[in-house]
Short mmCIF file of C-alpha atoms and ligand atoms in Angstrom, two decimals:
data_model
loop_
_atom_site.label_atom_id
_atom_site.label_comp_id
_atom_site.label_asym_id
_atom_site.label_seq_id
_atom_site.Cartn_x
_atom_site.Cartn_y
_atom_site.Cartn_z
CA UNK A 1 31.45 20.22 3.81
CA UNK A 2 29.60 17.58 5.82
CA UNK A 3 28.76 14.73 3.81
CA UNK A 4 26.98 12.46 6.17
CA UNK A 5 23.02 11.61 5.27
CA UNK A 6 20.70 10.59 7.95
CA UNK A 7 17.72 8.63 6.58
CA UNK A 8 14.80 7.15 8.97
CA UNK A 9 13.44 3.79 7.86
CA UNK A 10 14.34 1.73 5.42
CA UNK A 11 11.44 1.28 3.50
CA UNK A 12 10.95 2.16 -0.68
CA UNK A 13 11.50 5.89 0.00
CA UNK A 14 14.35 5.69 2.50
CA UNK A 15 16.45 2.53 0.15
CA UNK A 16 16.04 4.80 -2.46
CA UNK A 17 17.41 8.11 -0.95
CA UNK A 18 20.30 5.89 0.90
CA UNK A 19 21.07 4.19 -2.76
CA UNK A 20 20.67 7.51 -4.81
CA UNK A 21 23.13 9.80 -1.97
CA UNK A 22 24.99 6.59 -1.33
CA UNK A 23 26.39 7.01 -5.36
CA UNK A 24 26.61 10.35 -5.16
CA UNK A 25 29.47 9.67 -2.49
CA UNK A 26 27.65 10.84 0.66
CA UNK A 27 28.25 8.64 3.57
CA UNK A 28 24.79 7.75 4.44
CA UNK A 29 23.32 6.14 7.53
CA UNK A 30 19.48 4.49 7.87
CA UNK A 31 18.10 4.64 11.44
CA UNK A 32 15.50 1.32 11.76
CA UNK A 33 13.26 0.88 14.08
CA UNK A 34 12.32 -2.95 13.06
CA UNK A 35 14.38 -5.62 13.27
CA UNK A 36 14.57 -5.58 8.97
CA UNK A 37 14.88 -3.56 5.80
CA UNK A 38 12.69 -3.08 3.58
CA UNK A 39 9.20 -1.55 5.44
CA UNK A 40 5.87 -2.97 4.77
CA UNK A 41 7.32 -4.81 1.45
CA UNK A 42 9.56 -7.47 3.76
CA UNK A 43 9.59 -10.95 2.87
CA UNK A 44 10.84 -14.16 4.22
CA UNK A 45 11.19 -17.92 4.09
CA UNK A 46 9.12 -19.42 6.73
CA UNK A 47 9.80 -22.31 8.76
CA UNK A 48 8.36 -24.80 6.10
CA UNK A 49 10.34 -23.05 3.25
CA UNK A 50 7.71 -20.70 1.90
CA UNK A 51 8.39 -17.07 0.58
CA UNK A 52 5.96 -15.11 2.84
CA UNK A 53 5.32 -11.43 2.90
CA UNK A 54 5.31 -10.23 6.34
CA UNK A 55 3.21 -7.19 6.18
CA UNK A 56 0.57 -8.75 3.58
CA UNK A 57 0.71 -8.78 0.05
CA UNK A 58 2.40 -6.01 -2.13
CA UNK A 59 1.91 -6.27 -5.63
CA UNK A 60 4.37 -4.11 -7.97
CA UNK A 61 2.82 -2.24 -10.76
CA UNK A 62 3.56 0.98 -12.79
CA UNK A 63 3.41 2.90 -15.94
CA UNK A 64 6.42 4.77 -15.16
CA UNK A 65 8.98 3.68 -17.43
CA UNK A 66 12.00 5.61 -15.14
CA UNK A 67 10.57 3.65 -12.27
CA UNK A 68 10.71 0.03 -14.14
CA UNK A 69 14.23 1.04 -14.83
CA UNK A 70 15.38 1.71 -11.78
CA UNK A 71 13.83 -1.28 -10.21
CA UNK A 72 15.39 -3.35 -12.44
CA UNK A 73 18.66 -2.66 -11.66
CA UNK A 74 18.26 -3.75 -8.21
CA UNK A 75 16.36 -7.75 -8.89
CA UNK A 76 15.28 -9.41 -12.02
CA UNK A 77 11.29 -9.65 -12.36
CA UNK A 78 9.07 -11.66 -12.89
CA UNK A 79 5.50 -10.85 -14.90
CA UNK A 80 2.54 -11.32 -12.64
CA UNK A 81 -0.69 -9.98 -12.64
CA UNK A 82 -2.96 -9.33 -9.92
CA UNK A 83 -6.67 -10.78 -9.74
CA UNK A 84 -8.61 -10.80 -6.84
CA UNK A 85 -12.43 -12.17 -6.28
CA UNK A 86 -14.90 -11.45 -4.10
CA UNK A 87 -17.07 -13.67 -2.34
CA UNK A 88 -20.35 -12.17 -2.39
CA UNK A 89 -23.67 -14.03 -2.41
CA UNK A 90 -21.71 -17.51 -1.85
CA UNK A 91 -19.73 -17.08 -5.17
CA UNK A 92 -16.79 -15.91 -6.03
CA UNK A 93 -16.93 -12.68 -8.36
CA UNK A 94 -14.10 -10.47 -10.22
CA UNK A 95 -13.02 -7.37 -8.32
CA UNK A 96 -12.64 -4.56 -9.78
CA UNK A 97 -16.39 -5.25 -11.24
CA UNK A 98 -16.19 -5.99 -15.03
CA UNK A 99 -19.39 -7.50 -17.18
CA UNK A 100 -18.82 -10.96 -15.56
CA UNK A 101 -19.04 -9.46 -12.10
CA UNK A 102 -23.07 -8.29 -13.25
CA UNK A 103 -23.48 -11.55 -15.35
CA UNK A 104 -22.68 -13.64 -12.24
CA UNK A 105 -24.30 -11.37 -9.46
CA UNK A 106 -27.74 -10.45 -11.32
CA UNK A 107 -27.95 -13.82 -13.56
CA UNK A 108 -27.58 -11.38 -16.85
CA UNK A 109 -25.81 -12.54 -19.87
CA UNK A 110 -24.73 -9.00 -20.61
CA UNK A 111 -21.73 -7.77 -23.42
CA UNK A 112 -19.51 -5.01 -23.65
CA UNK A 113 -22.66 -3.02 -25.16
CA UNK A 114 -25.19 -3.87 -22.71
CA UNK A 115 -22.93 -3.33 -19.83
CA UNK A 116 -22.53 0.51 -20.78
CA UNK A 117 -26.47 0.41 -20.74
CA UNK A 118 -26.79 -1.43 -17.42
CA UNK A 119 -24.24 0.83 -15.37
CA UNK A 120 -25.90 3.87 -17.38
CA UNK A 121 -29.16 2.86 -15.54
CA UNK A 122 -27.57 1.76 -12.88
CA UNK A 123 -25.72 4.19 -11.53
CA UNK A 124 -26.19 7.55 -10.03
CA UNK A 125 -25.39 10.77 -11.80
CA UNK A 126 -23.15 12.73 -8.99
CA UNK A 127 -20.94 14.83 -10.87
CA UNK A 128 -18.21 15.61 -8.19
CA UNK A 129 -18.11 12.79 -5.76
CA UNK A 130 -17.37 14.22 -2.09
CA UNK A 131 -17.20 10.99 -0.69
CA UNK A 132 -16.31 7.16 -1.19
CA UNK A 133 -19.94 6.68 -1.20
CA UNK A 134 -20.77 8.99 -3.60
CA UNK A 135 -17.84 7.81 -5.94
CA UNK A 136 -19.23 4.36 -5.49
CA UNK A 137 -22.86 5.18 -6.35
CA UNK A 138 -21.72 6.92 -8.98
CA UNK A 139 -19.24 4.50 -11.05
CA UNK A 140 -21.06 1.29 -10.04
CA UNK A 141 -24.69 1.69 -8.64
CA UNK A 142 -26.15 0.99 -5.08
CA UNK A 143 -26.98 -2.68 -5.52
CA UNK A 144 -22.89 -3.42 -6.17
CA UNK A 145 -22.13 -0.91 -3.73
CA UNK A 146 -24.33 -2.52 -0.70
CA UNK A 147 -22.79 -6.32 -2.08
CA UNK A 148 -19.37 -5.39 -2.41
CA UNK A 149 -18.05 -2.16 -1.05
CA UNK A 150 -20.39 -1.03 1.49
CA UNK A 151 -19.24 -3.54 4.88
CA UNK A 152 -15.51 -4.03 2.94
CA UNK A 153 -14.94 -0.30 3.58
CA UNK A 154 -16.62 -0.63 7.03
CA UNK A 155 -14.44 -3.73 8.38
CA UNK A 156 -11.02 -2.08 6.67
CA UNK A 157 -11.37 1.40 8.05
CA UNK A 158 -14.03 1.36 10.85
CA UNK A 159 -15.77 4.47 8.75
CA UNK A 160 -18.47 3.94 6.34
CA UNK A 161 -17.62 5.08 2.67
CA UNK A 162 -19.32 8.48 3.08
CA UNK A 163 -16.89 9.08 5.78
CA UNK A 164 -13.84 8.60 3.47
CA UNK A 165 -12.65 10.85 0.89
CA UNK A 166 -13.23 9.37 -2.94
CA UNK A 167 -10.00 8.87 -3.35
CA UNK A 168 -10.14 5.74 -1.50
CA UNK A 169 -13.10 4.02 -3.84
CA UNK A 170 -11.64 5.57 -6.77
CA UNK A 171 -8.30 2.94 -6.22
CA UNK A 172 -10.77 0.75 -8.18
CA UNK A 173 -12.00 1.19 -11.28
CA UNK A 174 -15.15 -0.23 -12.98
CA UNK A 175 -15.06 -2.16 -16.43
CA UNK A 176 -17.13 -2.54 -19.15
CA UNK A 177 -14.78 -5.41 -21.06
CA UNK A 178 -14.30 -8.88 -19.46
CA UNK A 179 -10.49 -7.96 -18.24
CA UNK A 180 -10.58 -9.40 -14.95
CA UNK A 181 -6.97 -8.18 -13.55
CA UNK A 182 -6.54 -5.98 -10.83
CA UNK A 183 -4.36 -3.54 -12.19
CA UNK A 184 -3.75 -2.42 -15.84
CA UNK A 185 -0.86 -0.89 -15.44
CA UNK A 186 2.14 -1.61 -18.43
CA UNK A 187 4.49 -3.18 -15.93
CA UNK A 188 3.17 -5.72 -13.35
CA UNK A 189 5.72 -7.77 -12.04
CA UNK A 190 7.12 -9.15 -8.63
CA UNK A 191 11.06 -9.15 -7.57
CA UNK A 192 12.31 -12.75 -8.30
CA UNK A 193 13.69 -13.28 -5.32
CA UNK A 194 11.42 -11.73 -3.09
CA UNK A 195 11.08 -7.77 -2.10
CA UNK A 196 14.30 -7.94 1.28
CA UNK A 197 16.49 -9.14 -1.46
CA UNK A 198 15.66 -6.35 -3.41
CA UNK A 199 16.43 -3.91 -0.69
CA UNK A 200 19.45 -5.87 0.00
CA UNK A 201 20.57 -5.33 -3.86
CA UNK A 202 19.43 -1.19 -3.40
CA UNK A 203 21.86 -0.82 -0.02
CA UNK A 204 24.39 -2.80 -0.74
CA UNK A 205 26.72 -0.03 -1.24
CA UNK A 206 29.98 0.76 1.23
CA UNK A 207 28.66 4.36 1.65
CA UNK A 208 25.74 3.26 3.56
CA UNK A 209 25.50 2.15 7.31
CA UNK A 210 21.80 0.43 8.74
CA UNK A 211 21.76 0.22 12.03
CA UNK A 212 18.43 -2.09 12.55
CA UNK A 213 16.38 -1.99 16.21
CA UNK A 214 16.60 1.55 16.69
CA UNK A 215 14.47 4.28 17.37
CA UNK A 216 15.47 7.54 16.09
CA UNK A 217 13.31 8.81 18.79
CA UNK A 218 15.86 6.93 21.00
CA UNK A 219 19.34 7.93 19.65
CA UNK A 220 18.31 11.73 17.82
CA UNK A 221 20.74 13.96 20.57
CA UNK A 222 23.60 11.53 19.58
CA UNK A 223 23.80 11.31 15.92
CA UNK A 224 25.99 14.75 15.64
CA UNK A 225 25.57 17.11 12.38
CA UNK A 226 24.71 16.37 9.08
CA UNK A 227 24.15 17.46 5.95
CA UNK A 228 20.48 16.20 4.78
CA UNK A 229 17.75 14.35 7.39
CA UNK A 230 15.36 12.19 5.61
CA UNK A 231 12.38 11.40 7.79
CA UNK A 232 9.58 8.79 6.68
CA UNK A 233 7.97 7.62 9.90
CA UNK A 234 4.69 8.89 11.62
CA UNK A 235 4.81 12.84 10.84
CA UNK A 236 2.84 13.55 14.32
CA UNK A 237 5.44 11.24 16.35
CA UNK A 238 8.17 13.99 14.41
CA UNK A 239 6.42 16.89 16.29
CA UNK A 240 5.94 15.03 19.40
CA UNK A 241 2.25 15.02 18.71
CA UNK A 242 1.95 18.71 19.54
CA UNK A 243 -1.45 19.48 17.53
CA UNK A 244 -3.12 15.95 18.75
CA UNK A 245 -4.00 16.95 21.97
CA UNK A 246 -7.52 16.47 21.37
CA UNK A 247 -8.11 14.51 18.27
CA UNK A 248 -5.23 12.48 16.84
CA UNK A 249 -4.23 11.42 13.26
CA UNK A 250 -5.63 8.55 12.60
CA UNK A 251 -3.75 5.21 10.91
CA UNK A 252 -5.28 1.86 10.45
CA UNK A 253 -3.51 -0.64 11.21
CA UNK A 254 -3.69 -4.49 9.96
CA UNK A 255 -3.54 -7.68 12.21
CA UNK A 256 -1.78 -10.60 9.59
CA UNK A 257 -2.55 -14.16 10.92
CA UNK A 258 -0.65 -16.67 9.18
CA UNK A 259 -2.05 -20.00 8.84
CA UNK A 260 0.10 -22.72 7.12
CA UNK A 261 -2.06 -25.51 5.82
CA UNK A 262 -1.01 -29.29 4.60
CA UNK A 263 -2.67 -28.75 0.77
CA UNK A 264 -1.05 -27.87 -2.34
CA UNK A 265 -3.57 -24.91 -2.80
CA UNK A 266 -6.14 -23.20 -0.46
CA UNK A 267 -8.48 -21.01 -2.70
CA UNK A 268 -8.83 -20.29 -6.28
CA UNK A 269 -7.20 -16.88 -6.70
CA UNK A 270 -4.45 -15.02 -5.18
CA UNK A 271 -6.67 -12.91 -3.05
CA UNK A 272 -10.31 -13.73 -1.99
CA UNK A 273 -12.06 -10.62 -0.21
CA UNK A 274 -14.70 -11.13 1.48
CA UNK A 275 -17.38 -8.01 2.52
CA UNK A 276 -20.14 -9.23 4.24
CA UNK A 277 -18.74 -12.39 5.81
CA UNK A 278 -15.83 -13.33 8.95
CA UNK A 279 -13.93 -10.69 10.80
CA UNK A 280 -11.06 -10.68 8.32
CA UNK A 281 -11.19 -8.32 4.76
CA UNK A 282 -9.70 -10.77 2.95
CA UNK A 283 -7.52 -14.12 2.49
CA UNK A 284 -4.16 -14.12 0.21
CA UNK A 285 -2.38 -17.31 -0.65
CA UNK A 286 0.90 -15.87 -1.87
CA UNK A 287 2.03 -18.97 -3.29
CA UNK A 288 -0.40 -18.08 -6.24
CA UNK A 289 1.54 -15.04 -6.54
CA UNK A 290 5.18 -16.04 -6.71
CA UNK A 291 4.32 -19.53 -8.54
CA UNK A 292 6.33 -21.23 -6.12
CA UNK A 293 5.91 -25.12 -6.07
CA UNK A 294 5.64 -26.73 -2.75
CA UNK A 295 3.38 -29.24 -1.27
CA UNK A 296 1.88 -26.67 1.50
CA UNK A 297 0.87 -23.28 1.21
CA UNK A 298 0.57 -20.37 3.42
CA UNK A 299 -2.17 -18.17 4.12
CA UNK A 300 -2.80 -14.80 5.18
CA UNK A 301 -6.14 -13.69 6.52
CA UNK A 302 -6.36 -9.62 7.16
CA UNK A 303 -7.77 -8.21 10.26
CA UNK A 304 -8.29 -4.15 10.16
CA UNK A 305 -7.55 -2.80 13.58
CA UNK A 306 -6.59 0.67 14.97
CA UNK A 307 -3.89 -0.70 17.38
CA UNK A 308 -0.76 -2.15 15.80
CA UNK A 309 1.70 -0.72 13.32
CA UNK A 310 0.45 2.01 11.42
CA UNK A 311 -0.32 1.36 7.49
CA UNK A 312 -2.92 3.22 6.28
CA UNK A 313 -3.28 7.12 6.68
CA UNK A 314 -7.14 7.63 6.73
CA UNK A 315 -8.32 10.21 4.10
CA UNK A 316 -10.65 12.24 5.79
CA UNK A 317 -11.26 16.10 6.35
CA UNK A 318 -10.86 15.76 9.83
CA UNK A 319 -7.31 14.01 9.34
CA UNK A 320 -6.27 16.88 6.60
CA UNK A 321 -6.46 19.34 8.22
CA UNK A 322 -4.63 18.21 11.54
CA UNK A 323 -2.00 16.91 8.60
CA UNK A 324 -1.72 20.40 7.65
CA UNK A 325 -0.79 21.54 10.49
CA UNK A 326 1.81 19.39 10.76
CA UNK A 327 2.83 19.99 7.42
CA UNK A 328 3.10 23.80 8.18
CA UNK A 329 5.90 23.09 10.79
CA UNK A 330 8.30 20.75 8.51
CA UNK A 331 8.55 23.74 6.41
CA UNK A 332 10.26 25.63 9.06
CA UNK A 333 12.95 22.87 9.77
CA UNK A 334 16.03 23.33 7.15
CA UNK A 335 17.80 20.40 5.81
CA UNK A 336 14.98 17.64 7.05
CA UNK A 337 12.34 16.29 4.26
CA UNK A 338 9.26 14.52 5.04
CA UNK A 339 8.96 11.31 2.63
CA UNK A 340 6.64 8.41 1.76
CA UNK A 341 3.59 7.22 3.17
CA UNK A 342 3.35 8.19 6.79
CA UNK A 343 5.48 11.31 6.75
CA UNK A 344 3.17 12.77 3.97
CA UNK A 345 0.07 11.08 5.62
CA UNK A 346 -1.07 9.89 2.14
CA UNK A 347 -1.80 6.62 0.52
CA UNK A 348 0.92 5.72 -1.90
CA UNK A 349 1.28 3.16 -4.11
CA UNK A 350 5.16 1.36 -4.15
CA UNK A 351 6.15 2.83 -7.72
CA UNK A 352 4.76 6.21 -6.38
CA UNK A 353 6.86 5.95 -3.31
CA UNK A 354 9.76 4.93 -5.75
CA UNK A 355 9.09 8.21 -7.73
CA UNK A 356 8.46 10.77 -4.98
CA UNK A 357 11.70 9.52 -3.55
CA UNK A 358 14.03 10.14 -7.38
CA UNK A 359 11.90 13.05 -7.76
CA UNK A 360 12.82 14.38 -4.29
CA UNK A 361 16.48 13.43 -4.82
CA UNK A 362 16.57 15.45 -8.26
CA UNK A 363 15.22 18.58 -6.67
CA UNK A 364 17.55 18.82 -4.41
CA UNK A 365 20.39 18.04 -5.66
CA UNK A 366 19.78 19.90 -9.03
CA UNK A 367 19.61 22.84 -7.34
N1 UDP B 401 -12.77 -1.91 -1.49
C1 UDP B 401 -14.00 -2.47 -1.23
N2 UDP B 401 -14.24 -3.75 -1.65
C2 UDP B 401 -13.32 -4.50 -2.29
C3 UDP B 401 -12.05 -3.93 -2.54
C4 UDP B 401 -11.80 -2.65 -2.12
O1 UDP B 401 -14.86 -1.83 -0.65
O2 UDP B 401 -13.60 -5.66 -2.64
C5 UDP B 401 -12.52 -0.51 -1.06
C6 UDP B 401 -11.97 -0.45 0.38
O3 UDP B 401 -12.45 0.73 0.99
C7 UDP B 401 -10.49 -0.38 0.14
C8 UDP B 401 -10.41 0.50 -1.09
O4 UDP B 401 -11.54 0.10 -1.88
O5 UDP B 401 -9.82 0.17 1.23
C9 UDP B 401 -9.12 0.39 -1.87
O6 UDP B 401 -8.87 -0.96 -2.19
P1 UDP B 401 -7.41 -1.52 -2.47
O7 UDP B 401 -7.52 -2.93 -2.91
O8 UDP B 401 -6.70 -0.56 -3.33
O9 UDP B 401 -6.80 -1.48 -1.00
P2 UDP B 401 -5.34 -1.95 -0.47
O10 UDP B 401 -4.95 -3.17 -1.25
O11 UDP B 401 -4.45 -0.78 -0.68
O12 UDP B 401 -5.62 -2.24 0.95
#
């Protein structure tokens, strides 16, 4: 029986496969195109000692108690939850909006009552959304939707809401309590040590080989048989873009520009986003983050761009259905899966790329 595992990239859904067939006793080898592990989630020390994430921030949280338990055998963590403002008519408000967001914005004084009644005036009655527009209009009114989501959705995509599936507004939720985090989830926490450590911890086993700098594209004719082919990159780049001939699947990409500045603390939250104002989507200061003490701190300013790495599959008819097409062919390849982000052209969260990743493993092997 041939027990060797091919995996491409070493991000959350290829560590995980390599760890899970890795124990299993498979021998189990992760082709890499970059130069680390660890995908978008890669961290480092810069040159003036701070704990940077490479590909922007990536903040860790989940209901999914299997998930928390399997990321906690890899690092210890360490509780941290997410709040982001928005600066928006030259103050900075809570994103996702909660009562404070309308107090501050339309000079209210409103409670947890009165904030039922103003988004039940508010907002517009649209019982199935078809767009982000619509899903905006509908959960928080136009006047917060032109302020706050309207040009942010513009500058990170290049689309306009109602050119975006709902799915993408309907990432953030609307709140009528004061709870000013970004997430809600049970578990919100970051690796202690930073997120390459973590993948460090997850392939550290003797079963499993990373060869880092190479393209599968590159070395595919040479790699010999095997018993299971794990593919997370680009699905189009897979099929040699065969179906793109005349439109292509779209990503959106992200230019990071670090900046590091001689202060003890640029802004007053770990994320600032800013709609209607600068090039950039938003500033993170990822010392907030990770608590780390240091005289200096390191910022990250965002820049949406469609050249660069791709990061974000664009949810859009248009984009589905050349997906599906794609789609249609892995399902005549045997022994190669399609995994994560880019190979399933869909926007997951990390603990939902942990999950489809055990879940994947399960079916498989359970059967
Ligand atoms: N969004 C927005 N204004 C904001 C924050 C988010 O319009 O202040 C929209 C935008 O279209 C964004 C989407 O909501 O792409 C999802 O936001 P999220 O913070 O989940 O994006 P991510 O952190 O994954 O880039």
């Amino acid at each position: 029986m041939n027990n060797k595992i091919i995996i491409i990239g070493a991000g959350i859904s290829g560590a995980t496969l390599a760890e899970r067939y890795a124990n299993k006793g498979y021998k189990v080898v992760i082709i890499e195109k970059r130069h680390h592990i660890g995908g978008n989630c890669y961290d480092f020390i810069n040159s003036d000692g701070l704990l940077v994430p490479l590909y922007g921030p990536h903040l860790f949280h989940t209901n999914d108690e299997g998930v928390w338990k399997y990321v906690n055998r890899f690092s210890e963590w360490v509780p941290y939850e997410h709040r982001v403002l928005s600066f928006v008519d030259r103050r900075y408000v809570p994103v996702p909006v909660n009562i404070k967001t309308v107090n501050m914005l339309f000079n209210l004084n409103l409670d947890e009552k009165g904030m039922v009644q103003w988004l039940e005036e508010n907002t517009e009655k649209i019982a199935n959304p078809q767009n982000s527009e619509e899903s905006a209009l509908a959960r928080v009114g136009k006047v917060l939707y032109q302020k706050m989501f309207k040009n942010y959705t513009k500058k990170q995509w290049d689309l306009y809401p109602n050119e975006l599936a709902p799915e993408v507004m309907n990432r953030i939720p609307v709140r009528t309590n004061f709870d000013d985090r970004y997430f809600t989830d049970k578990y919100q926490a970051l690796p202690k040590d930073g997120y390459t450590k973590l993948f460090k911890n997850l392939l550290n086993h003797k079963n499993i080989e990373i060869r880092l700098n190479t393209d599968y594209f590159d070395i595919k004719d040479s790699l010999g048989t095997y018993a299971k082919l794990f593919y997370t990159g680009q699905i189009d780049r897979f099929f040699d873009y065969k179906f793109s001939n005349i439109e292509k699947l779209q990503y959106r990409s992200i230019r990071f520009e670090f900046e590091t500045l001689n202060q003890e603390y640029y802004q007053p939250t770990t994320t600032v986003n800013y709609p209607n104002d600068y090039d950039f989507t938003r500033i993170t200061e990822h010392k907030r983050a990770t608590g780390q003490i240091h005289p200096k701190t390191t910022i990250i300013r965002e820049y949406s761009s469609w050249e660069g790495e791709p990061y974000y599959p664009v949810p859009n008819p248009k984009n589905q259905k050349l997906y599906e097409e794609y789609r249609k062919e892995t399902e005549k390849l045997k022994d190669i899966y399609f995994v994560g982000r880019l190979a399933n052209y869909k926007y997951f969260n990390m603990d939902q790329a942990f999950r489809n990743a055990l879940d994947l493993f399960d079916m498989i092997e359970r059967k």
